[in-house]
Coordinates of N, CA, C and O and ligand atoms in Angstrom, one line a residue:
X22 N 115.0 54.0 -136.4 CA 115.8 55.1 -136.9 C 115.4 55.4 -138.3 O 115.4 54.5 -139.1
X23 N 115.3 56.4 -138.6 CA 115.0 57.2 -139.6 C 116.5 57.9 -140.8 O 117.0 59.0 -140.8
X24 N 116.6 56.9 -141.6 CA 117.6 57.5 -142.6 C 117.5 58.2 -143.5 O 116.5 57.7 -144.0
X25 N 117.7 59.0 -144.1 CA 117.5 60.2 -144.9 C 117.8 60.2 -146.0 O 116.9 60.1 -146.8
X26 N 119.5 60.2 -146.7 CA 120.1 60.2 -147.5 C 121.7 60.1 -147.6 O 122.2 60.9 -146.8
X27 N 122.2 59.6 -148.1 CA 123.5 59.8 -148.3 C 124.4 61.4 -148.1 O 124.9 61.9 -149.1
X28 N 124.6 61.9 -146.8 CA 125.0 62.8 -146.7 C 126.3 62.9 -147.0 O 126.2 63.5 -148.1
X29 N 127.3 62.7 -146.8 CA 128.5 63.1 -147.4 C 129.4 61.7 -147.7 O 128.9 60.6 -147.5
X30 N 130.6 62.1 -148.0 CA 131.4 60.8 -148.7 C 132.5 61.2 -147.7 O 131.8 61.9 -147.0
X31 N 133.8 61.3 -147.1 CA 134.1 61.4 -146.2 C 135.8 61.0 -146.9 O 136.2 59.8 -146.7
X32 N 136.5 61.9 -147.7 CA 137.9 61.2 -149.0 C 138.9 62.0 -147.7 O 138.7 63.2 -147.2
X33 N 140.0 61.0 -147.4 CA 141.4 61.8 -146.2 C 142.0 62.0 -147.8 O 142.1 61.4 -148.9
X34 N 142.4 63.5 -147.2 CA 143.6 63.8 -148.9 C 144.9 64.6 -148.0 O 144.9 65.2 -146.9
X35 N 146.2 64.3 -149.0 CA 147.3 65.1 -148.1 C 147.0 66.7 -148.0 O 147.3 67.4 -147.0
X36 N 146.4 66.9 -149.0 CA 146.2 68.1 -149.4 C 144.7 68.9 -149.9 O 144.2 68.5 -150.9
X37 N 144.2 69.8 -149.3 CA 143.0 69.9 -150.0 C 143.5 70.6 -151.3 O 142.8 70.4 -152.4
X38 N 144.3 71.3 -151.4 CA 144.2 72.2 -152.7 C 144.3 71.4 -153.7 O 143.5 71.4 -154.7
X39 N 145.3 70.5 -153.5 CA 145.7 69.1 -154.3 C 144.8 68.6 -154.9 O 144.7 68.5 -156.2
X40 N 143.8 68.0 -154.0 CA 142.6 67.1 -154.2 C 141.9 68.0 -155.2 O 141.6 67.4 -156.3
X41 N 141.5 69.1 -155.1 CA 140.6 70.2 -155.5 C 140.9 70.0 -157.0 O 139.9 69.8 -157.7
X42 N 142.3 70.1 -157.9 CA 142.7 70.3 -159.1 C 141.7 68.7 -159.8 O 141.1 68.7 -160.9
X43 N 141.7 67.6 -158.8 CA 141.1 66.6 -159.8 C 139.6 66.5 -159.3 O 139.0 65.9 -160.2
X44 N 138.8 66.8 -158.0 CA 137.1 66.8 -158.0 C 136.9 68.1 -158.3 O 135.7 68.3 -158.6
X45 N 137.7 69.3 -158.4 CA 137.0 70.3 -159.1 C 137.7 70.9 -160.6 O 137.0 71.6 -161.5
X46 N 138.2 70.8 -160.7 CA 139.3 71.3 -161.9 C 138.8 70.4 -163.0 O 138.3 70.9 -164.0
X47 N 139.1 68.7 -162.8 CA 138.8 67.8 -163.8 C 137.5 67.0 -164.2 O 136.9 66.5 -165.2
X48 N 137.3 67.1 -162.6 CA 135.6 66.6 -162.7 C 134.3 67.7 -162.6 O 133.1 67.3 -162.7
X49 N 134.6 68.6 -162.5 CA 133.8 70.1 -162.8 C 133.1 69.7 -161.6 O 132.1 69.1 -162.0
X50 N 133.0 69.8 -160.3 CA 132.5 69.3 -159.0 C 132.9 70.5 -158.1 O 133.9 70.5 -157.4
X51 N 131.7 71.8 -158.2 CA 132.2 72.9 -157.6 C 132.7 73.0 -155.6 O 132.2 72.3 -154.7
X52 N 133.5 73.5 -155.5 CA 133.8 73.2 -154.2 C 132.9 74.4 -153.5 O 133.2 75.5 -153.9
X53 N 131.7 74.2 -152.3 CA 131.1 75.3 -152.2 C 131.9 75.8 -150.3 O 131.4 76.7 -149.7
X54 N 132.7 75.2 -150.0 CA 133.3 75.7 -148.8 C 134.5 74.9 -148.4 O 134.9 73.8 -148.8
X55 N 135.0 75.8 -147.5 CA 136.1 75.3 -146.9 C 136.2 75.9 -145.0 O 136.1 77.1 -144.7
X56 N 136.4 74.7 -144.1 CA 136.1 74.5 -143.5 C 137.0 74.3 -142.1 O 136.7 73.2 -141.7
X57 N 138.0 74.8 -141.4 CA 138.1 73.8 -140.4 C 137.5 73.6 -138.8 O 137.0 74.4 -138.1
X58 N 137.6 72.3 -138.7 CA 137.0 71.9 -137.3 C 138.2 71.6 -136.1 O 138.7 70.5 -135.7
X59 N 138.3 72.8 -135.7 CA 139.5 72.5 -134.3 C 139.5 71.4 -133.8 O 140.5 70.7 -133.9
X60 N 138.2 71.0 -133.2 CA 138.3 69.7 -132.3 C 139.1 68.6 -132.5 O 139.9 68.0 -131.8
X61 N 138.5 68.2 -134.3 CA 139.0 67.4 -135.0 C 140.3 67.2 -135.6 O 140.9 66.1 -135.7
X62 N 140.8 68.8 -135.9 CA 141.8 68.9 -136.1 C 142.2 68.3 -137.5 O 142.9 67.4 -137.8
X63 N 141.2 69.5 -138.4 CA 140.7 68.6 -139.8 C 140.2 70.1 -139.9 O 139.8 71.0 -139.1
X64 N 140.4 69.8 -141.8 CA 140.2 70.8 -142.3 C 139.7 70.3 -143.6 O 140.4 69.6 -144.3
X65 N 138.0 70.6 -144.2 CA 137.3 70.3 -144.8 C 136.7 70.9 -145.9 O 136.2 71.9 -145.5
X66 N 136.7 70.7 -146.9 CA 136.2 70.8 -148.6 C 134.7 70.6 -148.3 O 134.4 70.3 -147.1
X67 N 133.7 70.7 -149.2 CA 132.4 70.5 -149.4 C 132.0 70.6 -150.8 O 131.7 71.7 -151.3
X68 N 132.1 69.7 -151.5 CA 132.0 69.2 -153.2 C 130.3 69.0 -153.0 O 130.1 68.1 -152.2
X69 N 129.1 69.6 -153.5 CA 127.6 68.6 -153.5 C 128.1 68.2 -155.1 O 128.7 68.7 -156.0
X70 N 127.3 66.9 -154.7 CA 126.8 66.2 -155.8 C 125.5 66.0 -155.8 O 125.1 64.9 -155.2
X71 N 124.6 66.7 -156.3 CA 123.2 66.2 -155.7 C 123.1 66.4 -154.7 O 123.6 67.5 -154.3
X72 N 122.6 65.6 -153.9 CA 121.7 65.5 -152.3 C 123.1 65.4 -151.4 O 123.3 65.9 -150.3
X73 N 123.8 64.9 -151.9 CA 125.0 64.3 -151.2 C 126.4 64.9 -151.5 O 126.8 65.0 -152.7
X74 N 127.3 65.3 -150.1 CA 128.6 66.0 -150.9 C 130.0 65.1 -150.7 O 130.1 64.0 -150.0
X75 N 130.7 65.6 -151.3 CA 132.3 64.8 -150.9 C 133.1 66.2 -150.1 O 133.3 67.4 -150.4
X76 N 133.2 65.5 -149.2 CA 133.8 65.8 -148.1 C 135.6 65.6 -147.9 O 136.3 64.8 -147.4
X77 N 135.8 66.4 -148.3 CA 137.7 66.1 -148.3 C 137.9 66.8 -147.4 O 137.4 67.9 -147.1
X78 N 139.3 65.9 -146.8 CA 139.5 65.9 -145.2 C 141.0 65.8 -145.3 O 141.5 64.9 -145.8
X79 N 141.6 66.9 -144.8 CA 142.9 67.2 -144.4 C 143.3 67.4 -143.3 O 142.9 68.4 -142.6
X80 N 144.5 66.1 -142.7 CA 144.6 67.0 -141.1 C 145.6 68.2 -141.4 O 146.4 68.4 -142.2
X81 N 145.0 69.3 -139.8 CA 145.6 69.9 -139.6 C 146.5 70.1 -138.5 O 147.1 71.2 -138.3
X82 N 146.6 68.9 -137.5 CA 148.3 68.2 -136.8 C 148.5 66.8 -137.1 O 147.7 66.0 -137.5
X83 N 149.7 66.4 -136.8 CA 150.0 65.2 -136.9 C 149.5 64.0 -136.0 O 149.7 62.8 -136.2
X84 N 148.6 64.8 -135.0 CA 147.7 63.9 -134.4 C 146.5 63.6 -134.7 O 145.8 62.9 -134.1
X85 N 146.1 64.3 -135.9 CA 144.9 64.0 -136.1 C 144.4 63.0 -136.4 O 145.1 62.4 -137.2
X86 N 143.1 62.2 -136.1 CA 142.3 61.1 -136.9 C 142.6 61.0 -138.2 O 143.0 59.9 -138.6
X87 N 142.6 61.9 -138.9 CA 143.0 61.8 -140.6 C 144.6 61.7 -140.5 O 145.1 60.7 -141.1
X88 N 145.3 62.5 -139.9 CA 146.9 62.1 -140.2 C 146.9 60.6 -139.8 O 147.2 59.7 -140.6
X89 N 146.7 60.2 -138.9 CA 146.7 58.6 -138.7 C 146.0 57.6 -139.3 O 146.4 56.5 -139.2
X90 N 144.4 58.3 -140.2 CA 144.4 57.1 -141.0 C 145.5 57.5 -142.4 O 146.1 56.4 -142.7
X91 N 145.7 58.1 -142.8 CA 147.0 58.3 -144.0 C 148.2 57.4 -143.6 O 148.9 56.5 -144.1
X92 N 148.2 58.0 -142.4 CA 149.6 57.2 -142.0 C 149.3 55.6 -142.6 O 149.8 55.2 -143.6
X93 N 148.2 55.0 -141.8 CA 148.0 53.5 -142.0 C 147.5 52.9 -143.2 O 147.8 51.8 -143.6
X94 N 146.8 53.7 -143.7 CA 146.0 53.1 -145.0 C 146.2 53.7 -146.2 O 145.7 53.1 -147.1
X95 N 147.3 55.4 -146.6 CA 146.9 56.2 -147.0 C 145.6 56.8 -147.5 O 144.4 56.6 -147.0
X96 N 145.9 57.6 -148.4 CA 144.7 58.4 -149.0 C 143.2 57.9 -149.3 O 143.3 56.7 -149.5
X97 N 142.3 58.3 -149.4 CA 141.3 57.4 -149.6 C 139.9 57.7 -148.9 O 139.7 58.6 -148.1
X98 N 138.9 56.8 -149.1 CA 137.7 56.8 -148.4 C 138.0 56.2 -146.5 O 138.5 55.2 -145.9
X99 N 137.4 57.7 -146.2 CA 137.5 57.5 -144.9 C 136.4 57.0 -144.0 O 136.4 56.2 -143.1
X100 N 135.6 57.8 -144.4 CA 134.3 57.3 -143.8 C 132.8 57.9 -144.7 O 132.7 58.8 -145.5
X101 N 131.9 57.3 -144.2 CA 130.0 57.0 -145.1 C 129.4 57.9 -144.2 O 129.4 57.3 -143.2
X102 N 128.8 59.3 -144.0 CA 128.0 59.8 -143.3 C 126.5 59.6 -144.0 O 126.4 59.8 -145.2
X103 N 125.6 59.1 -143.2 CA 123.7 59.0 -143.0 C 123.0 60.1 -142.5 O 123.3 60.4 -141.3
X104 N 122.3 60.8 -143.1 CA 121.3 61.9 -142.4 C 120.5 60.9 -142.0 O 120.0 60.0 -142.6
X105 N 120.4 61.4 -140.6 CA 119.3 60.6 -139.7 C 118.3 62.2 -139.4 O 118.8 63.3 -139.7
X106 N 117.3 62.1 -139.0 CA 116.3 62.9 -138.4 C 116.1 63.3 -137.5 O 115.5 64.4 -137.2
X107 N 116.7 62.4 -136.7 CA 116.8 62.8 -134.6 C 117.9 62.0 -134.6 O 117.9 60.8 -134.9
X108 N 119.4 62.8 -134.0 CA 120.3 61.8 -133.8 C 120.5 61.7 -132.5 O 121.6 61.4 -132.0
X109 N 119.7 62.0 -132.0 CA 119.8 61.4 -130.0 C 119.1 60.3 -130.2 O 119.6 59.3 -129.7
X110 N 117.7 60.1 -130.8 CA 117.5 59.0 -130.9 C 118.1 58.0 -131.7 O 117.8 56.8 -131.4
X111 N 118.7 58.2 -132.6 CA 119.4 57.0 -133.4 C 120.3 56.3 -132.8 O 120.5 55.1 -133.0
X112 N 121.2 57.4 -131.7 CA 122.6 56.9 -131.2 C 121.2 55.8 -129.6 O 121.5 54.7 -129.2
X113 N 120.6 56.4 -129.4 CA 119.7 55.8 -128.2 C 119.3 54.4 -129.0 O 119.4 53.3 -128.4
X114 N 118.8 54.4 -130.2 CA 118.4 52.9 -130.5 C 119.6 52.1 -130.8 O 119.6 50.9 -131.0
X115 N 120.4 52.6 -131.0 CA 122.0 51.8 -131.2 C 122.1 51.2 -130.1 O 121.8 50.0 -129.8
X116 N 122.6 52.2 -129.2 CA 123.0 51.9 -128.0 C 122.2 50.5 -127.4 O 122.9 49.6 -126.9
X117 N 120.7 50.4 -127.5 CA 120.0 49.7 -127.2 C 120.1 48.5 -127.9 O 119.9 47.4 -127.3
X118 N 120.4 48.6 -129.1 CA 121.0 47.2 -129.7 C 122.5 46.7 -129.5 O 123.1 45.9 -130.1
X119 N 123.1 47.5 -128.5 CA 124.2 46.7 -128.3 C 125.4 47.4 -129.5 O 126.5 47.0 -129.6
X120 N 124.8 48.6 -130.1 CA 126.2 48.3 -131.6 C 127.0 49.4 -130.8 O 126.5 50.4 -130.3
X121 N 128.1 49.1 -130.8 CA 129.4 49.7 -130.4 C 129.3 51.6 -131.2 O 129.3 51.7 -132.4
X122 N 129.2 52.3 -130.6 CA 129.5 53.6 -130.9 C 130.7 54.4 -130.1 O 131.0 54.3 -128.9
X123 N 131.4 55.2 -130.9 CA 132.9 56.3 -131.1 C 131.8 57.5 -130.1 O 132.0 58.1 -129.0
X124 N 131.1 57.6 -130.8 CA 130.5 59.6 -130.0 C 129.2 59.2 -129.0 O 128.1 59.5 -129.6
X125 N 129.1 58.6 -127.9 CA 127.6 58.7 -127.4 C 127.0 59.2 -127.6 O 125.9 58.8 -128.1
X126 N 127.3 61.0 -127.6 CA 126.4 61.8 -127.5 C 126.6 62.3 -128.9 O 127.5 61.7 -129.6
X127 N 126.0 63.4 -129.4 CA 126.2 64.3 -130.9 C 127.2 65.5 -130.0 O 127.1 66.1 -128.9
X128 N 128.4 65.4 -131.3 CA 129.2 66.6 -131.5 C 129.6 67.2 -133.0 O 129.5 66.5 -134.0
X129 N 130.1 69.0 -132.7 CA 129.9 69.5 -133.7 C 130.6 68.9 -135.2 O 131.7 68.4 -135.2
X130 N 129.8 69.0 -136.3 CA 130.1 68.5 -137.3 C 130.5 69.8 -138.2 O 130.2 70.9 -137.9
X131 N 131.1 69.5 -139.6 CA 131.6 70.2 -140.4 C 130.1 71.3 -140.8 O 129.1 70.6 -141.0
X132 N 129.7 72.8 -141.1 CA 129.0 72.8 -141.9 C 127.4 72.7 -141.0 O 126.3 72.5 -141.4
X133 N 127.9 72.8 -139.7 CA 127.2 72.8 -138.9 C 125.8 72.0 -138.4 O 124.8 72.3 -137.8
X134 N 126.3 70.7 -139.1 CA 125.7 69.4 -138.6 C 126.0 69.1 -136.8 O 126.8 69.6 -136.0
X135 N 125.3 68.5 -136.6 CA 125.3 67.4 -135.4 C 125.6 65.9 -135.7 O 124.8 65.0 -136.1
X136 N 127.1 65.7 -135.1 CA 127.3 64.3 -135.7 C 127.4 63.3 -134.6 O 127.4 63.7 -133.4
X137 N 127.5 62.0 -135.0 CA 128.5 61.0 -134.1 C 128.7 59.7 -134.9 O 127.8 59.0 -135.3
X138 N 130.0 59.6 -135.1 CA 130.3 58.2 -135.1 C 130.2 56.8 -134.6 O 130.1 56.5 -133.4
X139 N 130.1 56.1 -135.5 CA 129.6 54.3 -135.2 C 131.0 53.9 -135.6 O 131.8 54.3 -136.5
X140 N 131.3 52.6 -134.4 CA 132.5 52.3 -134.0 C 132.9 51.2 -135.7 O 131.9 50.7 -136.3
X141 N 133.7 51.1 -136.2 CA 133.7 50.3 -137.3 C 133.8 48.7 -137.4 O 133.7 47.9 -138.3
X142 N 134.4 48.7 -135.5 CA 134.1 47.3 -135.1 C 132.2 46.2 -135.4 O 132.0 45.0 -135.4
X143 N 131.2 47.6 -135.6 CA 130.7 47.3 -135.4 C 129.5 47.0 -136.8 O 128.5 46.4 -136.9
X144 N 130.4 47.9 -137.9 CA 129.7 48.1 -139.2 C 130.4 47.3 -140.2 O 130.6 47.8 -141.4
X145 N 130.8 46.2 -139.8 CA 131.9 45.3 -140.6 C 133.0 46.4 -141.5 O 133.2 46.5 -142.7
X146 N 133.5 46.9 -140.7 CA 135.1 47.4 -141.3 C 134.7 48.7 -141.9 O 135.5 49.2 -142.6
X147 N 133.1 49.6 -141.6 CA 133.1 51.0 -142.2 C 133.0 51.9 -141.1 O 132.4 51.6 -140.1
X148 N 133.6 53.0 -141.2 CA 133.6 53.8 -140.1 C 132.4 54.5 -140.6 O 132.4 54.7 -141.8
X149 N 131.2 55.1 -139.6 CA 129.7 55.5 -140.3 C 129.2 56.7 -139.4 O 128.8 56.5 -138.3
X150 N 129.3 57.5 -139.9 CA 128.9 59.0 -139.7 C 127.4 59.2 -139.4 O 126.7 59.4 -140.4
X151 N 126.9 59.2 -138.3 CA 125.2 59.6 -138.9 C 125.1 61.5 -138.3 O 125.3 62.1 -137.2
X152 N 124.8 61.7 -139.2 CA 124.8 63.7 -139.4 C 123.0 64.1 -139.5 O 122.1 63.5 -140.2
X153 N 123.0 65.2 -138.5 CA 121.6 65.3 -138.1 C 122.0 67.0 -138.6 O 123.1 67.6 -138.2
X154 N 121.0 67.6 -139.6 CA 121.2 68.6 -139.9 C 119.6 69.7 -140.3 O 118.5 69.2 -140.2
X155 N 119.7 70.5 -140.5 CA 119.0 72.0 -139.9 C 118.5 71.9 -141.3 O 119.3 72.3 -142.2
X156 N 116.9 71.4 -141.7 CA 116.7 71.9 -143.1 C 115.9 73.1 -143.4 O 115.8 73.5 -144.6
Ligands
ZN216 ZN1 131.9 63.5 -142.2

């Protein structure tokens, strides 16, 4: 598998506007979109820093993955997305090693990536994003 770069940072916030006053207001960290993803049920910021952006993540129901990690852990780093290069094959050499994966297959990502999730059971306690995107 082929890694790329640190593609995004992945922060659950109650609020995006909220969040926005201290990565963009205080830390001069332009916000270049905003985002939601139905499926997800998440609603997403895009901060670059360089090669790599911060990703703030607000749910938008009470069921969502992000309202439930808040609930449990509060606010905070939610998950490490990897630009991989071919993510059918990455999730295929996973698979082959046995590591536990959340998305078999690639589904839509924020910003129009191709994503899937690695199970966190299997990345010692990180939930890990690998994002295959259009350069
Ligand atoms: Zn992400």
């Amino acid at each position: 598998m082929k890694t790329k770069v640190v593609d995004h940072i992945g922060i659950a916030v109650h609020s995006i506007d909220e969040a926005l006053s201290f990565w963009q207001n205080t830390l001069g960290i332009e916000c270049t979109g905003v985002e939601e993803v139905a499926e997800q049920r998440v609603k997403t910021a895009f901060l670059p820093v360089g090669d790599t952006e911060i990703e703030l993540l607000e749910a938008t129901s009470e069921d969502s993955p992000v309202a439930k990690f808040i609930e449990k852990k509060g606010e905070g780093i939610h998950h490490l997305a990897l630009r991989v290069d071919d993510l059918e094959a990455a999730l295929a050499e996973l698979k082959e090693k046995g590591i536990r994966l959340i998305d078999e297959t690639p589904r839509y990502g924020a910003g129009g990536a191709r994503i899937a999730f690695v199970h966190p059971k299997a990345t010692g306690g990180i939930l890990l994003e690998l994002s295959e995107r259009k350069e």
